mmCIF file of C-alpha atoms in Angstrom:
data_model
loop_
_atom_site.group_PDB
_atom_site.id
_atom_site.type_symbol
_atom_site.label_atom_id
_atom_site.label_comp_id
_atom_site.label_asym_id
_atom_site.label_seq_id
_atom_site.Cartn_x
_atom_site.Cartn_y
_atom_site.Cartn_z
ATOM 1 C CA MET A 1 40.712 12.234 -4.665
ATOM 2 C CA ALA A 2 37.845 10.240 -3.161
ATOM 3 C CA GLY A 3 40.314 7.934 -1.409
ATOM 4 C CA LEU A 4 42.292 10.835 0.060
ATOM 5 C CA VAL A 5 39.204 12.625 1.360
ATOM 6 C CA GLU A 6 37.821 9.372 2.781
ATOM 7 C CA ALA A 7 41.105 8.937 4.664
ATOM 8 C CA GLY A 8 40.515 12.282 6.372
ATOM 9 C CA CYS A 9 42.655 14.478 4.140
ATOM 10 C CA PRO A 10 41.259 18.015 3.659
ATOM 11 C CA VAL A 11 40.098 18.806 0.129
ATOM 12 C CA TYR A 12 42.712 21.531 -0.383
ATOM 13 C CA GLN A 13 45.544 19.240 0.709
ATOM 14 C CA ALA A 14 44.158 16.361 -1.364
ATOM 15 C CA LEU A 15 44.238 18.548 -4.469
ATOM 16 C CA GLN A 16 47.835 19.553 -3.735
ATOM 17 C CA ILE A 17 48.852 15.901 -3.421
ATOM 18 C CA MET A 18 47.110 15.049 -6.692
ATOM 19 C CA ALA A 19 48.730 18.018 -8.447
ATOM 20 C CA ARG A 20 52.191 16.822 -7.416
ATOM 21 C CA ALA A 21 51.462 13.180 -8.254
ATOM 22 C CA LYS A 22 49.757 13.854 -11.593
ATOM 23 C CA PRO A 23 50.877 17.159 -13.164
ATOM 24 C CA ALA A 24 48.904 16.327 -16.314
ATOM 25 C CA LEU A 25 45.667 17.005 -14.415
ATOM 26 C CA LYS A 26 46.518 20.757 -14.375
ATOM 27 C CA LEU A 27 45.040 21.476 -10.951
ATOM 28 C CA THR A 28 46.996 24.671 -10.268
ATOM 29 C CA ALA A 29 44.063 26.933 -11.157
ATOM 30 C CA VAL A 30 41.684 24.790 -9.090
ATOM 31 C CA ILE A 31 43.954 24.986 -6.031
ATOM 32 C CA ALA A 32 44.315 28.752 -6.452
ATOM 33 C CA ALA A 33 40.530 29.161 -6.718
ATOM 34 C CA ILE A 34 39.923 27.196 -3.519
ATOM 35 C CA ALA A 35 42.667 29.155 -1.745
ATOM 36 C CA GLY A 36 40.810 32.288 -2.826
ATOM 37 C CA GLY A 37 37.626 31.109 -1.131
ATOM 38 C CA ASP A 38 35.740 29.436 -3.992
ATOM 39 C CA LYS A 39 33.735 26.311 -3.333
ATOM 40 C CA LEU A 40 34.989 23.019 -4.735
ATOM 41 C CA ALA A 41 32.183 22.793 -7.310
ATOM 42 C CA ASP A 42 32.943 26.280 -8.637
ATOM 43 C CA ALA A 43 36.683 25.616 -8.735
ATOM 44 C CA LEU A 44 36.208 22.371 -10.668
ATOM 45 C CA SER A 45 33.571 23.721 -13.065
ATOM 46 C CA CYS A 46 36.030 23.782 -15.989
ATOM 47 C CA ASN A 47 37.554 20.388 -15.186
ATOM 48 C CA LEU A 48 34.570 18.096 -14.662
ATOM 49 C CA PRO A 49 31.322 17.367 -16.558
ATOM 50 C CA PRO A 50 28.009 18.918 -15.422
ATOM 51 C CA MET A 51 26.869 15.750 -13.628
ATOM 52 C CA ALA A 52 29.904 15.728 -11.343
ATOM 53 C CA ILE A 53 29.670 19.472 -10.682
ATOM 54 C CA GLY A 54 25.973 19.225 -9.804
ATOM 55 C CA LEU A 55 26.568 16.328 -7.442
ATOM 56 C CA ILE A 56 29.505 18.051 -5.715
ATOM 57 C CA ARG A 57 27.564 21.315 -5.381
ATOM 58 C CA ILE A 58 24.669 19.564 -3.633
ATOM 59 C CA ALA A 59 27.074 17.534 -1.490
ATOM 60 C CA GLU A 60 28.838 20.674 -0.265
ATOM 61 C CA THR A 61 25.473 22.066 0.813
ATOM 62 C CA ASN A 62 24.197 19.019 2.722
ATOM 63 C CA GLY A 63 27.542 17.789 4.084
ATOM 64 C CA THR A 64 27.814 14.564 2.075
ATOM 65 C CA LEU A 65 30.923 15.444 0.065
ATOM 66 C CA VAL A 66 32.891 12.314 0.977
ATOM 67 C CA ALA A 67 30.066 9.956 -0.021
ATOM 68 C CA SER A 68 29.395 11.894 -3.227
ATOM 69 C CA LEU A 69 33.058 11.825 -4.249
ATOM 70 C CA ARG A 70 33.066 8.060 -3.703
ATOM 71 C CA ARG A 71 29.954 7.674 -5.872
ATOM 72 C CA LEU A 72 31.549 9.753 -8.612
ATOM 73 C CA ALA A 73 34.753 7.734 -8.385
ATOM 74 C CA ASP A 74 32.800 4.472 -8.624
ATOM 75 C CA TYR A 75 30.767 5.789 -11.558
ATOM 76 C CA TYR A 76 33.757 6.895 -13.624
ATOM 77 C CA GLU A 77 35.719 3.762 -12.697
ATOM 78 C CA GLU A 78 32.820 1.641 -13.968
ATOM 79 C CA GLN A 79 32.733 3.632 -17.206
ATOM 80 C CA ALA A 80 36.502 3.374 -17.693
ATOM 81 C CA GLU A 81 36.462 -0.350 -16.931
ATOM 82 C CA LEU A 82 33.691 -0.952 -19.446
ATOM 83 C CA GLU A 83 35.502 1.050 -22.135
ATOM 84 C CA GLY A 84 38.684 -0.885 -21.370
ATOM 85 C CA LYS A 85 36.886 -4.194 -21.808
ATOM 86 C CA ILE A 86 35.504 -3.096 -25.170
ATOM 87 C CA ILE A 87 38.944 -1.974 -26.368
ATOM 88 C CA SER A 88 40.537 -5.204 -25.143
ATOM 89 C CA ALA A 89 37.893 -7.225 -26.956
ATOM 90 C CA LEU A 90 38.671 -5.435 -30.231
ATOM 91 C CA ILE A 91 42.467 -5.723 -30.060
ATOM 92 C CA TYR A 92 42.729 -9.214 -31.579
ATOM 93 C CA PRO A 93 40.324 -8.677 -34.527
ATOM 94 C CA LEU A 94 41.904 -5.308 -35.337
ATOM 95 C CA THR A 95 45.397 -6.809 -35.165
ATOM 96 C CA VAL A 96 44.403 -9.583 -37.572
ATOM 97 C CA ILE A 97 42.866 -7.055 -39.969
ATOM 98 C CA ILE A 98 45.894 -4.731 -39.880
ATOM 99 C CA VAL A 99 48.409 -7.552 -40.360
ATOM 100 C CA GLY A 100 46.298 -9.027 -43.145
ATOM 101 C CA LEU A 101 46.087 -5.684 -44.946
ATOM 102 C CA MET A 102 49.844 -5.179 -44.603
ATOM 103 C CA VAL A 103 50.542 -8.621 -46.082
ATOM 104 C CA LEU A 104 48.094 -8.075 -48.923
ATOM 105 C CA GLY A 105 49.535 -4.629 -49.601
ATOM 106 C CA GLY A 106 53.053 -6.053 -49.748
ATOM 107 C CA VAL A 107 51.985 -8.778 -52.154
ATOM 108 C CA VAL A 108 49.912 -6.535 -54.437
ATOM 109 C CA PHE A 109 52.182 -3.461 -54.507
ATOM 110 C CA TRP A 110 55.621 -5.059 -54.202
ATOM 111 C CA LEU A 111 55.734 -8.800 -54.866
ATOM 112 C CA LEU A 112 53.199 -8.991 -57.682
ATOM 113 C CA PRO A 113 54.777 -6.187 -59.783
ATOM 114 C CA MET A 114 58.089 -8.069 -59.573
ATOM 115 C CA PHE A 115 56.462 -11.013 -61.308
ATOM 116 C CA SER A 116 54.299 -8.953 -63.645
ATOM 117 C CA GLY A 117 56.771 -9.301 -66.514
ATOM 118 C CA LEU A 118 56.843 -13.065 -66.111
ATOM 119 C CA LEU A 119 53.076 -13.241 -65.943
ATOM 120 C CA LEU A 120 52.688 -11.114 -69.072
ATOM 121 C CA GLU A 121 55.165 -13.328 -70.929
ATOM 122 C CA THR A 122 52.834 -16.251 -70.524
ATOM 123 C CA GLY A 123 50.991 -14.698 -73.464
ATOM 124 C CA GLY A 124 47.341 -15.013 -74.312
ATOM 125 C CA ASN A 125 44.645 -13.677 -72.120
ATOM 126 C CA LEU A 126 45.457 -13.449 -68.452
ATOM 127 C CA PRO A 127 42.667 -14.431 -66.047
ATOM 128 C CA TRP A 128 40.518 -11.476 -65.025
ATOM 129 C CA LEU A 129 41.575 -11.881 -61.406
ATOM 130 C CA THR A 130 45.249 -11.548 -62.349
ATOM 131 C CA ARG A 131 44.572 -8.556 -64.606
ATOM 132 C CA SER A 132 42.648 -6.851 -61.817
ATOM 133 C CA LEU A 133 45.480 -7.256 -59.317
ATOM 134 C CA LEU A 134 48.100 -6.100 -61.833
ATOM 135 C CA ALA A 135 46.035 -2.969 -62.513
ATOM 136 C CA LEU A 136 45.504 -2.237 -58.827
ATOM 137 C CA PRO A 137 48.838 -0.392 -58.229
ATOM 138 C CA LYS A 138 48.022 1.938 -61.143
ATOM 139 C CA ILE A 139 44.560 2.873 -59.931
ATOM 140 C CA ALA A 140 45.461 2.844 -56.218
ATOM 141 C CA PRO A 141 45.953 6.665 -56.029
ATOM 142 C CA TRP A 142 42.486 7.180 -57.501
ATOM 143 C CA LEU A 143 40.971 4.648 -55.135
ATOM 144 C CA PHE A 144 42.722 6.315 -52.210
ATOM 145 C CA GLY A 145 41.409 9.740 -53.251
ATOM 146 C CA ILE A 146 37.870 8.411 -53.609
ATOM 147 C CA MET A 147 38.153 6.760 -50.194
ATOM 148 C CA VAL A 148 39.344 9.991 -48.540
ATOM 149 C CA VAL A 149 36.517 11.995 -50.119
ATOM 150 C CA GLY A 150 34.035 9.309 -49.086
ATOM 151 C CA ILE A 151 35.279 9.327 -45.494
ATOM 152 C CA LEU A 152 35.091 13.133 -45.315
ATOM 153 C CA PHE A 153 31.562 13.141 -46.737
ATOM 154 C CA LEU A 154 30.458 10.335 -44.401
ATOM 155 C CA THR A 155 31.952 12.136 -41.393
ATOM 156 C CA TYR A 156 30.138 15.358 -42.336
ATOM 157 C CA TYR A 157 26.861 13.501 -42.906
ATOM 158 C CA LEU A 158 27.041 11.582 -39.632
ATOM 159 C CA ARG A 159 27.786 14.755 -37.671
ATOM 160 C CA ARG A 160 24.708 16.366 -39.195
ATOM 161 C CA ASN A 161 22.621 13.206 -38.774
ATOM 162 C CA GLN A 162 23.947 11.642 -35.578
ATOM 163 C CA ASN A 163 20.718 9.717 -34.959
ATOM 164 C CA TRP A 164 21.541 7.565 -38.002
ATOM 165 C CA TRP A 165 23.859 5.480 -35.812
ATOM 166 C CA LEU A 166 20.910 4.479 -33.634
ATOM 167 C CA TYR A 167 19.287 2.597 -36.510
ATOM 168 C CA VAL A 168 22.307 0.640 -37.763
ATOM 169 C CA PRO A 169 21.648 -3.089 -37.212
ATOM 170 C CA LEU A 170 23.406 -4.466 -34.114
ATOM 171 C CA LEU A 171 25.465 -1.289 -33.640
ATOM 172 C CA GLY A 172 22.363 0.823 -33.037
ATOM 173 C CA LEU A 173 21.114 -1.661 -30.440
ATOM 174 C CA ALA A 174 24.479 -1.565 -28.658
ATOM 175 C CA ILE A 175 24.461 2.261 -28.639
ATOM 176 C CA ARG A 176 20.937 2.372 -27.195
ATOM 177 C CA GLN A 177 21.879 -0.113 -24.479
ATOM 178 C CA ASN A 178 24.923 1.985 -23.612
ATOM 179 C CA ILE A 179 22.769 5.129 -23.400
ATOM 180 C CA GLN A 180 20.390 3.321 -21.037
ATOM 181 C CA LEU A 181 23.343 2.149 -18.949
ATOM 182 C CA GLN A 182 24.791 5.658 -18.623
ATOM 183 C CA TYR A 183 21.348 7.118 -17.865
ATOM 184 C CA CYS A 184 20.688 4.674 -15.011
ATOM 185 C CA TYR A 185 24.202 4.999 -13.578
ATOM 186 C CA ALA A 186 24.223 8.794 -13.708
ATOM 187 C CA LEU A 187 20.691 9.291 -12.395
ATOM 188 C CA GLY A 188 21.199 6.715 -9.634
ATOM 189 C CA ALA A 189 24.465 8.326 -8.522
ATOM 190 C CA MET A 190 22.947 11.807 -8.428
ATOM 191 C CA LEU A 191 19.836 10.725 -6.530
ATOM 192 C CA ALA A 192 22.011 8.858 -4.027
ATOM 193 C CA GLY A 193 23.911 12.126 -3.583
ATOM 194 C CA LYS A 194 20.644 13.904 -2.663
ATOM 195 C CA VAL A 195 20.394 15.804 -5.955
ATOM 196 C CA PRO A 196 16.689 16.608 -6.571
ATOM 197 C CA LEU A 197 15.112 14.507 -9.316
ATOM 198 C CA THR A 198 14.278 17.429 -11.602
ATOM 199 C CA GLN A 199 17.773 18.881 -11.249
ATOM 200 C CA ALA A 200 19.292 15.449 -11.915
ATOM 201 C CA LEU A 201 17.195 15.085 -15.075
ATOM 202 C CA GLN A 202 18.309 18.539 -16.232
ATOM 203 C CA ILE A 203 21.931 17.463 -15.777
ATOM 204 C CA ILE A 204 21.175 14.306 -17.794
ATOM 205 C CA ILE A 205 19.920 16.582 -20.567
ATOM 206 C CA ASP A 206 23.072 18.710 -20.368
ATOM 207 C CA ILE A 207 25.476 15.764 -20.673
ATOM 208 C CA ASN A 208 23.526 13.945 -23.395
ATOM 209 C CA THR A 209 24.947 14.113 -26.941
ATOM 210 C CA TRP A 210 22.238 12.287 -28.935
ATOM 211 C CA PRO A 211 19.561 14.538 -30.523
ATOM 212 C CA GLU A 212 16.862 11.856 -30.403
ATOM 213 C CA TYR A 213 17.415 11.270 -26.697
ATOM 214 C CA GLN A 214 17.668 15.006 -26.070
ATOM 215 C CA ALA A 215 14.033 15.311 -27.126
ATOM 216 C CA LYS A 216 13.058 12.275 -25.033
ATOM 217 C CA TYR A 217 14.789 13.638 -21.925
ATOM 218 C CA ASN A 218 13.178 17.059 -22.353
ATOM 219 C CA ARG A 219 9.719 15.481 -22.555
ATOM 220 C CA LEU A 220 10.601 13.271 -19.577
ATOM 221 C CA LEU A 221 11.556 16.306 -17.484
ATOM 222 C CA SER A 222 8.372 18.136 -18.488
ATOM 223 C CA ALA A 223 6.258 15.134 -17.502
ATOM 224 C CA VAL A 224 7.970 14.830 -14.104
ATOM 225 C CA ASN A 225 7.526 18.573 -13.499
ATOM 226 C CA ASP A 226 3.824 18.111 -14.264
ATOM 227 C CA GLY A 227 3.575 15.463 -11.544
ATOM 228 C CA ALA A 228 4.025 12.229 -13.494
ATOM 229 C CA ALA A 229 5.904 9.333 -11.920
ATOM 230 C CA LEU A 230 9.399 8.823 -13.310
ATOM 231 C CA SER A 231 8.717 5.187 -14.196
ATOM 232 C CA GLN A 232 5.547 6.062 -16.115
ATOM 233 C CA ALA A 233 7.265 8.924 -17.955
ATOM 234 C CA MET A 234 10.176 6.623 -18.854
ATOM 235 C CA GLN A 235 7.732 4.040 -20.175
ATOM 236 C CA ASN A 236 5.846 6.630 -22.229
ATOM 237 C CA GLU A 237 9.107 7.809 -23.840
ATOM 238 C CA GLN A 238 10.327 4.219 -24.317
ATOM 239 C CA LEU A 239 13.631 5.123 -22.689
ATOM 240 C CA CYS A 240 14.164 1.609 -21.340
ATOM 241 C CA GLN A 241 12.664 -1.846 -21.545
ATOM 242 C CA LEU A 242 9.415 -2.486 -19.692
ATOM 243 C CA GLU A 243 11.104 -4.590 -16.997
ATOM 244 C CA ILE A 244 13.493 -1.718 -16.199
ATOM 245 C CA CYS A 245 10.588 0.708 -15.870
ATOM 246 C CA GLN A 246 8.902 -1.767 -13.517
ATOM 247 C CA VAL A 247 12.011 -1.927 -11.318
ATOM 248 C CA VAL A 248 12.098 1.888 -11.251
ATOM 249 C CA GLU A 249 8.416 1.925 -10.272
ATOM 250 C CA ILE A 250 9.115 -0.427 -7.361
ATOM 251 C CA GLY A 251 12.009 1.814 -6.306
ATOM 252 C CA GLU A 252 9.731 4.859 -6.360
ATOM 253 C CA LYS A 253 7.100 3.171 -4.210
ATOM 254 C CA SER A 254 9.638 1.840 -1.712
ATOM 255 C CA GLY A 255 11.587 5.097 -1.493
ATOM 256 C CA LYS A 256 14.737 3.432 -2.833
ATOM 257 C CA LEU A 257 14.824 4.878 -6.339
ATOM 258 C CA ALA A 258 18.580 5.523 -6.319
ATOM 259 C CA SER A 259 19.328 1.922 -5.311
ATOM 260 C CA ALA A 260 16.918 0.606 -7.937
ATOM 261 C CA LEU A 261 18.568 2.629 -10.710
ATOM 262 C CA THR A 262 22.054 1.589 -9.594
ATOM 263 C CA GLY A 263 20.999 -2.067 -9.527
ATOM 264 C CA VAL A 264 19.531 -1.780 -13.021
ATOM 265 C CA ALA A 265 22.740 -0.159 -14.265
ATOM 266 C CA ARG A 266 24.863 -2.981 -12.897
ATOM 267 C CA GLN A 267 22.590 -5.563 -14.499
ATOM 268 C CA LEU A 268 22.812 -3.727 -17.833
ATOM 269 C CA GLU A 269 26.589 -3.668 -17.515
ATOM 270 C CA ARG A 270 26.721 -7.442 -16.982
ATOM 271 C CA GLU A 271 24.480 -7.960 -20.003
ATOM 272 C CA LYS A 272 26.706 -5.701 -22.091
ATOM 273 C CA GLU A 273 29.823 -7.628 -21.091
ATOM 274 C CA GLN A 274 28.156 -10.902 -22.081
ATOM 275 C CA GLN A 275 27.075 -9.364 -25.383
ATOM 276 C CA ILE A 276 30.637 -8.208 -26.109
ATOM 277 C CA LYS A 277 31.930 -11.714 -25.430
ATOM 278 C CA ARG A 278 29.345 -13.219 -27.802
ATOM 279 C CA TRP A 279 30.231 -10.748 -30.542
ATOM 280 C CA LEU A 280 33.906 -11.451 -30.046
ATOM 281 C CA VAL A 281 33.352 -15.197 -30.403
ATOM 282 C CA LEU A 282 31.680 -14.522 -33.768
ATOM 283 C CA LEU A 283 34.042 -11.765 -34.890
ATOM 284 C CA GLU A 284 37.371 -13.567 -34.475
ATOM 285 C CA PRO A 285 36.686 -16.494 -36.858
ATOM 286 C CA LEU A 286 34.885 -14.165 -39.281
ATOM 287 C CA VAL A 287 37.886 -11.830 -39.525
ATOM 288 C CA THR A 288 40.265 -14.772 -39.900
ATOM 289 C CA LEU A 289 38.058 -16.225 -42.648
ATOM 290 C CA LEU A 290 37.914 -12.937 -44.577
ATOM 291 C CA VAL A 291 41.686 -12.440 -44.396
ATOM 292 C CA GLY A 292 42.166 -16.036 -45.534
ATOM 293 C CA ILE A 293 39.854 -15.486 -48.497
ATOM 294 C CA PHE A 294 41.759 -12.369 -49.604
ATOM 295 C CA VAL A 295 45.119 -14.110 -49.275
ATOM 296 C CA GLY A 296 43.750 -17.068 -51.208
ATOM 297 C CA LEU A 297 42.522 -14.804 -54.011
ATOM 298 C CA VAL A 298 45.940 -13.173 -54.323
ATOM 299 C CA ALA A 299 47.663 -16.546 -54.410
ATOM 300 C CA LEU A 300 45.165 -17.760 -56.997
ATOM 301 C CA ALA A 301 45.762 -14.681 -59.153
ATOM 302 C CA VAL A 302 49.501 -15.441 -59.185
ATOM 303 C CA MET A 303 49.148 -19.166 -59.792
ATOM 304 C CA LEU A 304 46.439 -19.174 -62.465
ATOM 305 C CA PRO A 305 48.652 -17.875 -65.335
ATOM 306 C CA MET A 306 51.337 -20.393 -64.445
ATOM 307 C CA ILE A 307 48.815 -23.214 -64.378
ATOM 308 C CA ASN A 308 47.464 -22.083 -67.756
ATOM 309 C CA LEU A 309 51.019 -21.979 -69.155
ATOM 310 C CA VAL A 310 51.793 -25.490 -67.934
ATOM 311 C CA ASN A 311 48.544 -26.764 -69.415
ATOM 312 C CA ALA A 312 49.335 -25.054 -72.744
ATOM 313 C CA ILE A 313 52.817 -26.641 -72.878
ATOM 314 C CA GLN A 314 51.386 -30.057 -72.192
#
């Protein structure tokens, strides 16, 4: 939509073009609302998140709709690109894990039972590893049931205690960095679109989903309403690293706060991409090693009775 409006296409016509090109967007109600005299922000209120609605509403008032739509497009494109990079980085490790589990499942639940009679005929005491694998198909339904119950309980617990994720080693750090990235991007985009700081912070509160940060953002907004500088309030709440707060402080003093926040967000994005690459370099050989160990254990469980039988014959 940003591209169409930038090219001089009226908003109403741009929405009609998008509705024909992408029926999945379900813009019929939006087009009807605008035809009935509603403003764009009101018409899109059920289709877009609060940040986008707030930015569009302000833009319609001060005549900066085209620039604001471009900022929103850039923001969501950056978010989609980052998510795509994360998914792409996880494809190979997940593929290795899935293929490895399928191979192990085929060996344990299909191939090994075929040879179970032969293995039992070797007589004597089978190695504990072999006995464990032979018993696995029998106890698999119980293990599956326990796993399902465990997953349901864990899902319920994590929904009730969402902040727990923030303290998981490595993962918690990545989540906090992503929250900082989204905060800087969103706040920078809204300030660039002439949204007042306090209103922008309220929108940040509305779109946040982490209870711990909800409390931080509420205290941040209260401090700013009381006259505190944004950088100092951010530092007091430990929302970002000290160097980020210092950049924000410079932006406040120079009158270029929106540019400072956007620059910080881009730097955080580059750091996150580098971090993903480092994790991927470590994850790929680790996953391959674990799958190799499991396959080796299965092969050892099959071969040990035969080796014992050969040794007994000799």
